[in-house]
Amino acid sequence: MNPYVLAILLSSLGLGTTLTFASSHWLLAWMGLEINTLAIIPLMAQHHHPRAVEATTKYFLTQATAAAMIMFASTTNAWITGEWDMNNMSSPVASTMIITALALKIGLAPMHFWMPEVLQGLDLLTGLILSTWQKLAPFALIIQTAQAVDPALLTALGITSTLVGGWGGLNQTQLRKILAYSSIAHMGWMIIILQYAPQLTLVALGTYIFMTSAAFLTLKTSAATKINTLSMIWSKSPILTTTTALVLLSLGGLPPLTGFMPKWLILQELAKQNLPITATIMALAALLSLYFYLRLCYAMTLTISPNTTNSITPWRTQTTQSSLPLTLSTTIALGLLPMTPAILMLAT
């Protein structure tokens, strides 16, 4: 892709998200979401592969549907209340429609069906943008409007997403689909705590972005898209294999890795709010996700791929990719747990 075109598209992505962040008017927020969607579409379809074009079409249709629902709901709210301000969502019908549309935008269950299919059709870097940056603008709107939404609806969305994200990833062999279901499960954790402690939602979103970035960049470095490929990378770069396994366990939420922090704090807050059953369901749903991360770790570190040569280390090619983003995101994804008190102080 032409570097000038790429620069325009990436700056438009940034502009769309910033516009949504800064807006308190529904029309401006909607405009930011639309700029965001239109900027990523050429990036998704740049390889001209039939699967990429199919994924782009599916993504465009779902995002356009969600944007139309947001427009309809905000117009309905303006009709009833007489103003377009986000903080004045006094119509329960409009606020329910808004949260449903935003759930469709970020791929919360049961509006998640597009997410694995779209991610499967994209290359790893565009998939990374879709899984991290594209979640920010809708999340800003969800956090602003969550207080006007029925708490039972948010709880239902959260529990459904963690369960679907866990169940869906169990039988997958494609790494991008596994990461898509992982994303759905993490979104569920963020939504479940939103009404009680919004700052924990932001902590969970931040850690999710770093862990997912580390996972995608690792797969990009080793050019892996299937579990079979993962089982062969240990002989090419043993250190990368070790850090990849740890990043996957961090995504699963095992201590002493960064991924344990948001899950621990969220379960603690749910227990404080006198919701032991919800906390138990969430913890059990996390075990489902942990199973498929362990499956990947098993394939990577405990199995030896069939090898026809007698030598252990195959010929290594020098990579031209920048390793700094991978190093940074991996370090943050593995070692942030001791910083929990400082993060809590900043968040509250």
Tab-separated table of C-alpha atoms in Angstrom:
chain	number	residue	atom	x	y	z
A	1	MET	CA	0.000	0.000	0.000
A	2	ASN	CA	1.163	3.530	-0.822
A	3	PRO	CA	2.741	5.054	2.336
A	4	TYR	CA	0.817	8.327	1.858
A	5	VAL	CA	-2.486	6.469	1.641
A	6	LEU	CA	-1.508	4.384	4.690
A	7	ALA	CA	-0.660	7.549	6.637
A	8	ILE	CA	-4.030	9.106	5.755
A	9	LEU	CA	-5.927	5.953	6.765
A	10	LEU	CA	-4.070	5.566	10.080
A	11	SER	CA	-4.520	9.249	10.947
A	12	SER	CA	-8.232	8.921	10.093
A	13	LEU	CA	-8.410	5.953	12.496
A	14	GLY	CA	-6.879	8.140	15.192
A	15	LEU	CA	-9.150	11.064	14.333
A	16	GLY	CA	-12.322	8.965	14.488
A	17	THR	CA	-11.484	7.554	17.914
A	18	THR	CA	-10.403	10.961	19.281
A	19	LEU	CA	-13.600	12.561	17.976
A	20	THR	CA	-15.728	9.965	19.787
A	21	PHE	CA	-13.646	10.349	22.970
A	22	ALA	CA	-14.070	14.131	22.980
A	23	SER	CA	-17.769	14.312	22.133
A	24	SER	CA	-20.719	14.722	24.443
A	25	HIS	CA	-23.154	15.071	21.504
A	26	TRP	CA	-24.543	11.922	19.910
A	27	LEU	CA	-24.144	13.162	16.308
A	28	LEU	CA	-20.450	13.897	16.824
A	29	ALA	CA	-19.878	10.503	18.487
A	30	TRP	CA	-21.666	8.777	15.609
A	31	MET	CA	-19.505	10.683	13.137
A	32	GLY	CA	-16.339	9.511	14.927
A	33	LEU	CA	-17.494	5.875	14.772
A	34	GLU	CA	-18.231	6.206	11.050
A	35	ILE	CA	-14.803	7.726	10.292
A	36	ASN	CA	-13.262	4.851	12.251
A	37	THR	CA	-15.142	2.207	10.263
A	38	LEU	CA	-14.455	3.801	6.868
A	39	ALA	CA	-10.731	4.209	7.640
A	40	ILE	CA	-10.124	0.551	8.493
A	41	ILE	CA	-12.033	-0.913	5.527
A	42	PRO	CA	-9.257	-0.252	2.917
A	43	LEU	CA	-6.700	-1.674	5.386
A	44	MET	CA	-8.786	-4.846	5.695
A	45	ALA	CA	-9.241	-5.322	1.946
A	46	GLN	CA	-5.686	-4.342	0.905
A	47	HIS	CA	-4.562	-7.879	-0.007
A	48	HIS	CA	-7.430	-8.384	-2.508
A	49	HIS	CA	-7.814	-11.967	-1.352
A	50	PRO	CA	-11.397	-13.311	-1.580
A	51	ARG	CA	-11.393	-14.088	2.160
A	52	ALA	CA	-10.177	-10.591	3.019
A	53	VAL	CA	-12.866	-9.028	0.811
A	54	GLU	CA	-15.518	-11.276	2.378
A	55	ALA	CA	-14.331	-10.343	5.894
A	56	THR	CA	-14.365	-6.644	4.951
A	57	THR	CA	-17.924	-6.898	3.602
A	58	LYS	CA	-19.145	-8.668	6.759
A	59	TYR	CA	-17.420	-6.088	8.953
A	60	PHE	CA	-18.864	-3.167	6.982
A	61	LEU	CA	-22.419	-4.536	7.146
A	62	THR	CA	-22.321	-5.183	10.911
A	63	GLN	CA	-20.718	-1.800	11.684
A	64	ALA	CA	-23.174	0.026	9.413
A	65	THR	CA	-26.096	-1.743	11.138
A	66	ALA	CA	-24.751	-0.775	14.574
A	67	ALA	CA	-24.178	2.835	13.477
A	68	ALA	CA	-27.735	3.044	12.083
A	69	MET	CA	-29.098	1.696	15.395
A	70	ILE	CA	-27.074	4.285	17.346
A	71	MET	CA	-28.405	7.037	15.091
A	72	PHE	CA	-31.986	5.813	15.471
A	73	ALA	CA	-31.704	5.474	19.272
A	74	SER	CA	-30.071	8.892	19.748
A	75	THR	CA	-32.729	10.516	17.517
A	76	THR	CA	-35.439	8.783	19.573
A	77	ASN	CA	-33.818	10.044	22.769
A	78	ALA	CA	-33.575	13.585	21.355
A	79	TRP	CA	-37.236	13.399	20.337
A	80	ILE	CA	-38.294	12.413	23.870
A	81	THR	CA	-35.935	14.597	25.942
A	82	GLY	CA	-35.358	17.494	23.551
A	83	GLU	CA	-31.536	17.312	23.649
A	84	TRP	CA	-28.682	15.335	22.109
A	85	ASP	CA	-26.477	15.195	25.189
A	86	MET	CA	-25.042	11.763	26.053
A	87	ASN	CA	-25.461	12.227	29.781
A	88	ASN	CA	-29.214	12.686	29.469
A	89	MET	CA	-30.425	9.220	28.458
A	90	SER	CA	-33.741	9.208	30.271
A	91	SER	CA	-35.546	6.984	27.735
A	92	PRO	CA	-35.059	3.290	28.679
A	93	VAL	CA	-35.878	2.165	25.111
A	94	ALA	CA	-33.205	4.452	23.620
A	95	SER	CA	-30.537	3.480	26.181
A	96	THR	CA	-31.217	-0.259	25.643
A	97	MET	CA	-30.937	0.199	21.869
A	98	ILE	CA	-27.690	2.159	22.258
A	99	ILE	CA	-26.054	-0.496	24.444
A	100	THR	CA	-27.210	-3.248	22.031
A	101	ALA	CA	-25.731	-1.368	19.060
A	102	LEU	CA	-22.439	-0.757	20.892
A	103	ALA	CA	-22.338	-4.435	21.918
A	104	LEU	CA	-22.678	-5.309	18.213
A	105	LYS	CA	-19.820	-2.897	17.434
A	106	ILE	CA	-17.344	-4.512	19.834
A	107	GLY	CA	-18.583	-8.098	19.362
A	108	LEU	CA	-20.240	-8.898	22.699
A	109	ALA	CA	-22.261	-12.127	22.806
A	110	PRO	CA	-24.954	-12.750	21.570
A	111	MET	CA	-23.997	-10.177	18.865
A	112	HIS	CA	-20.583	-11.781	18.396
A	113	PHE	CA	-21.065	-13.973	15.317
A	114	TRP	CA	-19.237	-11.640	12.915
A	115	MET	CA	-16.087	-11.354	15.028
A	116	PRO	CA	-14.356	-14.774	14.517
A	117	GLU	CA	-15.284	-14.849	10.821
A	118	VAL	CA	-13.954	-11.351	10.154
A	119	LEU	CA	-10.739	-11.832	12.137
A	120	GLN	CA	-10.061	-15.127	10.330
A	121	GLY	CA	-10.072	-13.359	6.949
A	122	LEU	CA	-7.563	-10.653	7.897
A	123	ASP	CA	-3.792	-10.541	8.166
A	124	LEU	CA	-2.349	-10.407	11.691
A	125	LEU	CA	-1.545	-6.674	11.850
A	126	THR	CA	-5.000	-5.567	10.670
A	127	GLY	CA	-6.460	-8.158	13.066
A	128	LEU	CA	-4.459	-6.512	15.854
A	129	ILE	CA	-5.925	-3.078	15.032
A	130	LEU	CA	-9.428	-4.596	14.889
A	131	SER	CA	-9.000	-6.352	18.262
A	132	THR	CA	-7.508	-3.390	20.138
A	133	TRP	CA	-7.847	0.114	18.652
A	134	GLN	CA	-11.332	-0.452	17.189
A	135	LYS	CA	-12.689	-1.316	20.658
A	136	LEU	CA	-11.717	2.027	22.205
A	137	ALA	CA	-14.339	4.378	20.701
A	138	PRO	CA	-17.380	2.125	21.365
A	139	PHE	CA	-16.067	1.455	24.902
A	140	ALA	CA	-15.881	5.196	25.603
A	141	LEU	CA	-19.578	5.452	24.689
A	142	ILE	CA	-20.499	2.350	26.709
A	143	ILE	CA	-18.786	3.775	29.818
A	144	GLN	CA	-20.582	7.112	29.390
A	145	THR	CA	-24.042	5.600	28.932
A	146	ALA	CA	-23.761	2.573	31.277
A	147	GLN	CA	-25.413	4.332	34.241
A	148	ALA	CA	-28.643	4.768	32.245
A	149	VAL	CA	-28.830	1.083	31.237
A	150	ASP	CA	-30.653	-1.680	33.106
A	151	PRO	CA	-28.013	-3.455	35.292
A	152	ALA	CA	-29.551	-6.876	34.527
A	153	LEU	CA	-28.904	-6.325	30.793
A	154	LEU	CA	-25.214	-5.513	31.412
A	155	THR	CA	-24.821	-8.551	33.681
A	156	ALA	CA	-26.500	-10.801	31.091
A	157	LEU	CA	-24.230	-9.459	28.310
A	158	GLY	CA	-21.125	-9.975	30.477
A	159	ILE	CA	-21.909	-13.536	31.561
A	160	THR	CA	-23.029	-14.592	28.057
A	161	SER	CA	-19.848	-13.175	26.508
A	162	THR	CA	-17.481	-14.935	28.928
A	163	LEU	CA	-19.297	-18.241	28.461
A	164	VAL	CA	-19.494	-17.949	24.649
A	165	GLY	CA	-15.859	-16.799	24.466
A	166	GLY	CA	-14.835	-19.855	26.506
A	167	TRP	CA	-16.991	-22.422	24.702
A	168	GLY	CA	-16.334	-21.076	21.213
A	169	GLY	CA	-12.558	-21.298	21.409
A	170	LEU	CA	-12.413	-24.896	22.642
A	171	ASN	CA	-12.674	-26.622	19.273
A	172	GLN	CA	-10.676	-24.199	17.109
A	173	THR	CA	-7.444	-24.900	15.261
A	174	GLN	CA	-7.068	-21.447	13.695
A	175	LEU	CA	-5.169	-19.045	15.945
A	176	ARG	CA	-7.013	-15.925	14.750
A	177	LYS	CA	-10.376	-17.469	15.631
A	178	ILE	CA	-9.027	-18.472	19.049
A	179	LEU	CA	-7.920	-14.864	19.618
A	180	ALA	CA	-11.361	-13.644	18.467
A	181	TYR	CA	-13.123	-15.828	21.066
A	182	SER	CA	-10.534	-14.720	23.629
A	183	SER	CA	-11.482	-11.109	22.798
A	184	ILE	CA	-15.208	-11.874	23.278
A	185	ALA	CA	-14.503	-13.421	26.699
A	186	HIS	CA	-12.385	-10.450	27.816
A	187	MET	CA	-15.093	-8.008	26.703
A	188	GLY	CA	-17.511	-9.917	28.952
A	189	TRP	CA	-15.217	-9.354	31.971
A	190	MET	CA	-15.117	-5.630	31.223
A	191	ILE	CA	-18.883	-5.275	30.835
A	192	ILE	CA	-19.787	-7.252	33.980
A	193	ILE	CA	-17.969	-4.827	36.310
A	194	LEU	CA	-18.905	-1.625	34.450
A	195	GLN	CA	-21.886	-0.693	36.624
A	196	TYR	CA	-20.025	-1.229	39.926
A	197	ALA	CA	-16.467	-0.007	39.262
A	198	PRO	CA	-15.901	1.640	35.836
A	199	GLN	CA	-12.214	2.193	36.686
A	200	LEU	CA	-11.721	-1.597	36.763
A	201	THR	CA	-13.201	-1.765	33.256
A	202	LEU	CA	-10.463	0.615	32.110
A	203	VAL	CA	-7.769	-1.434	33.906
A	204	ALA	CA	-9.090	-4.628	32.251
A	205	LEU	CA	-9.220	-2.907	28.831
A	206	GLY	CA	-5.631	-1.644	29.175
A	207	THR	CA	-4.213	-5.028	30.181
A	208	TYR	CA	-6.262	-6.768	27.447
A	209	ILE	CA	-4.821	-4.424	24.792
A	210	PHE	CA	-1.212	-5.108	25.843
A	211	MET	CA	-1.700	-8.890	26.134
A	212	THR	CA	-3.502	-9.146	22.771
A	213	SER	CA	-0.860	-6.949	21.106
A	214	ALA	CA	1.862	-9.247	22.445
A	215	ALA	CA	-0.010	-12.331	21.154
A	216	PHE	CA	-0.637	-10.909	17.659
A	217	LEU	CA	2.898	-9.527	17.260
A	218	THR	CA	4.390	-12.866	18.329
A	219	LEU	CA	2.284	-14.719	15.759
A	220	LYS	CA	3.308	-12.130	13.154
A	221	THR	CA	7.010	-12.629	13.962
A	222	SER	CA	6.725	-16.417	13.695
A	223	ALA	CA	4.229	-16.256	10.756
A	224	ALA	CA	1.880	-18.670	12.535
A	225	THR	CA	-1.856	-18.869	11.858
A	226	LYS	CA	-2.574	-22.501	12.836
A	227	ILE	CA	-1.816	-24.628	15.910
A	228	ASN	CA	0.284	-26.964	13.704
A	229	THR	CA	2.636	-24.094	12.846
A	230	LEU	CA	3.013	-23.248	16.531
A	231	SER	CA	4.373	-26.709	17.280
A	232	MET	CA	7.305	-26.040	14.933
A	233	ILE	CA	8.535	-22.664	16.166
A	234	TRP	CA	10.366	-23.957	19.271
A	235	SER	CA	13.352	-25.081	17.214
A	236	LYS	CA	13.562	-21.789	15.317
A	237	SER	CA	13.438	-19.453	18.308
A	238	PRO	CA	13.240	-21.084	21.755
A	239	ILE	CA	13.105	-17.769	23.676
A	240	LEU	CA	10.178	-16.489	21.602
A	241	THR	CA	8.383	-19.804	22.224
A	242	THR	CA	8.858	-19.390	25.976
A	243	THR	CA	7.539	-15.822	26.038
A	244	THR	CA	4.610	-16.774	23.756
A	245	ALA	CA	3.556	-19.537	26.153
A	246	LEU	CA	3.731	-17.082	29.056
A	247	VAL	CA	1.730	-14.440	27.142
A	248	LEU	CA	-0.986	-17.029	26.423
A	249	LEU	CA	-1.104	-18.006	30.110
A	250	SER	CA	-1.304	-14.299	30.965
A	251	LEU	CA	-4.330	-13.993	28.619
A	252	GLY	CA	-5.831	-16.919	30.528
A	253	GLY	CA	-5.348	-15.027	33.793
A	254	LEU	CA	-2.783	-17.115	35.657
A	255	PRO	CA	-0.702	-15.553	38.450
A	256	PRO	CA	2.008	-14.219	38.673
A	257	LEU	CA	1.380	-12.711	35.211
A	258	THR	CA	-0.314	-9.413	34.327
A	259	GLY	CA	-3.547	-11.082	33.144
A	260	PHE	CA	-4.329	-12.223	36.699
A	261	MET	CA	-4.679	-8.628	37.942
A	262	PRO	CA	-7.964	-7.530	36.247
A	263	LYS	CA	-9.654	-10.890	36.914
A	264	TRP	CA	-8.618	-10.822	40.575
A	265	LEU	CA	-9.816	-7.229	41.076
A	266	ILE	CA	-13.100	-7.839	39.231
A	267	LEU	CA	-13.905	-10.993	41.236
A	268	GLN	CA	-13.028	-9.119	44.447
A	269	GLU	CA	-15.355	-6.236	43.513
A	270	LEU	CA	-18.209	-8.641	42.596
A	271	ALA	CA	-17.796	-10.317	46.004
A	272	LYS	CA	-17.870	-6.882	47.704
A	273	GLN	CA	-21.119	-6.083	45.853
A	274	ASN	CA	-22.627	-9.240	47.386
A	275	LEU	CA	-22.802	-11.117	44.051
A	276	PRO	CA	-21.151	-14.464	44.871
A	277	ILE	CA	-23.075	-16.427	42.211
A	278	THR	CA	-22.069	-14.028	39.418
A	279	ALA	CA	-18.450	-14.137	40.616
A	280	THR	CA	-18.491	-17.957	40.665
A	281	ILE	CA	-19.940	-18.160	37.117
A	282	MET	CA	-17.281	-15.724	35.860
A	283	ALA	CA	-14.462	-17.679	37.529
A	284	LEU	CA	-15.722	-20.966	36.036
A	285	ALA	CA	-16.082	-19.337	32.600
A	286	ALA	CA	-12.438	-18.198	32.880
A	287	LEU	CA	-11.456	-21.868	33.242
A	288	LEU	CA	-12.960	-22.591	29.810
A	289	SER	CA	-10.754	-19.919	28.239
A	290	LEU	CA	-7.754	-21.141	30.220
A	291	TYR	CA	-8.218	-24.627	28.734
A	292	PHE	CA	-7.685	-23.523	25.152
A	293	TYR	CA	-4.701	-21.333	26.102
A	294	LEU	CA	-3.187	-24.377	27.831
A	295	ARG	CA	-3.888	-26.382	24.676
A	296	LEU	CA	-1.839	-23.888	22.663
A	297	CYS	CA	0.955	-23.966	25.269
A	298	TYR	CA	0.941	-27.770	25.145
A	299	ALA	CA	1.225	-27.752	21.348
A	300	MET	CA	4.057	-25.221	21.476
A	301	THR	CA	6.223	-26.446	24.318
A	302	LEU	CA	5.429	-30.094	25.053
A	303	THR	CA	5.105	-31.645	21.598
A	304	ILE	CA	7.778	-32.176	18.976
A	305	SER	CA	6.648	-31.794	15.387
A	306	PRO	CA	7.467	-34.617	12.938
A	307	ASN	CA	10.917	-33.799	11.616
A	308	THR	CA	12.564	-35.479	8.615
A	309	THR	CA	16.049	-34.042	9.239
A	310	ASN	CA	18.463	-35.287	11.876
A	311	SER	CA	19.423	-31.802	13.005
A	312	ILE	CA	17.372	-30.079	15.721
A	313	THR	CA	17.792	-26.446	14.681
A	314	PRO	CA	16.553	-25.656	11.174
A	315	TRP	CA	18.101	-22.928	9.064
A	316	ARG	CA	17.111	-19.548	10.530
A	317	THR	CA	16.215	-16.580	8.363
A	318	GLN	CA	16.974	-13.091	9.625
A	319	THR	CA	13.750	-11.195	10.244
A	320	THR	CA	13.342	-7.634	9.012
A	321	GLN	CA	10.470	-6.885	11.393
A	322	SER	CA	10.888	-4.378	14.199
A	323	SER	CA	11.108	-6.230	17.495
A	324	LEU	CA	10.615	-3.211	19.798
A	325	PRO	CA	6.750	-3.254	19.863
A	326	LEU	CA	6.827	-7.021	20.520
A	327	THR	CA	9.372	-6.614	23.329
A	328	LEU	CA	7.450	-3.789	24.995
A	329	SER	CA	4.036	-5.439	24.816
A	330	THR	CA	5.436	-8.809	25.990
A	331	THR	CA	7.191	-7.205	28.967
A	332	ILE	CA	4.000	-5.403	30.001
A	333	ALA	CA	1.882	-8.534	29.402
A	334	LEU	CA	4.108	-10.587	31.705
A	335	GLY	CA	5.411	-8.388	34.492
A	336	LEU	CA	2.806	-5.844	35.589
A	337	LEU	CA	1.251	-7.761	38.505
A	338	PRO	CA	3.574	-6.250	41.187
A	339	MET	CA	2.355	-2.811	40.027
A	340	THR	CA	-1.248	-3.601	41.075
A	341	PRO	CA	-1.336	-1.182	44.082
A	342	ALA	CA	0.036	1.678	41.947
A	343	ILE	CA	-2.470	0.943	39.146
A	344	LEU	CA	-5.301	0.851	41.690
A	345	MET	CA	-4.213	4.222	43.085
A	346	LEU	CA	-4.141	5.717	39.583
A	347	ALA	CA	-7.504	4.161	38.665
A	348	THR	CA	-9.453	5.289	41.735
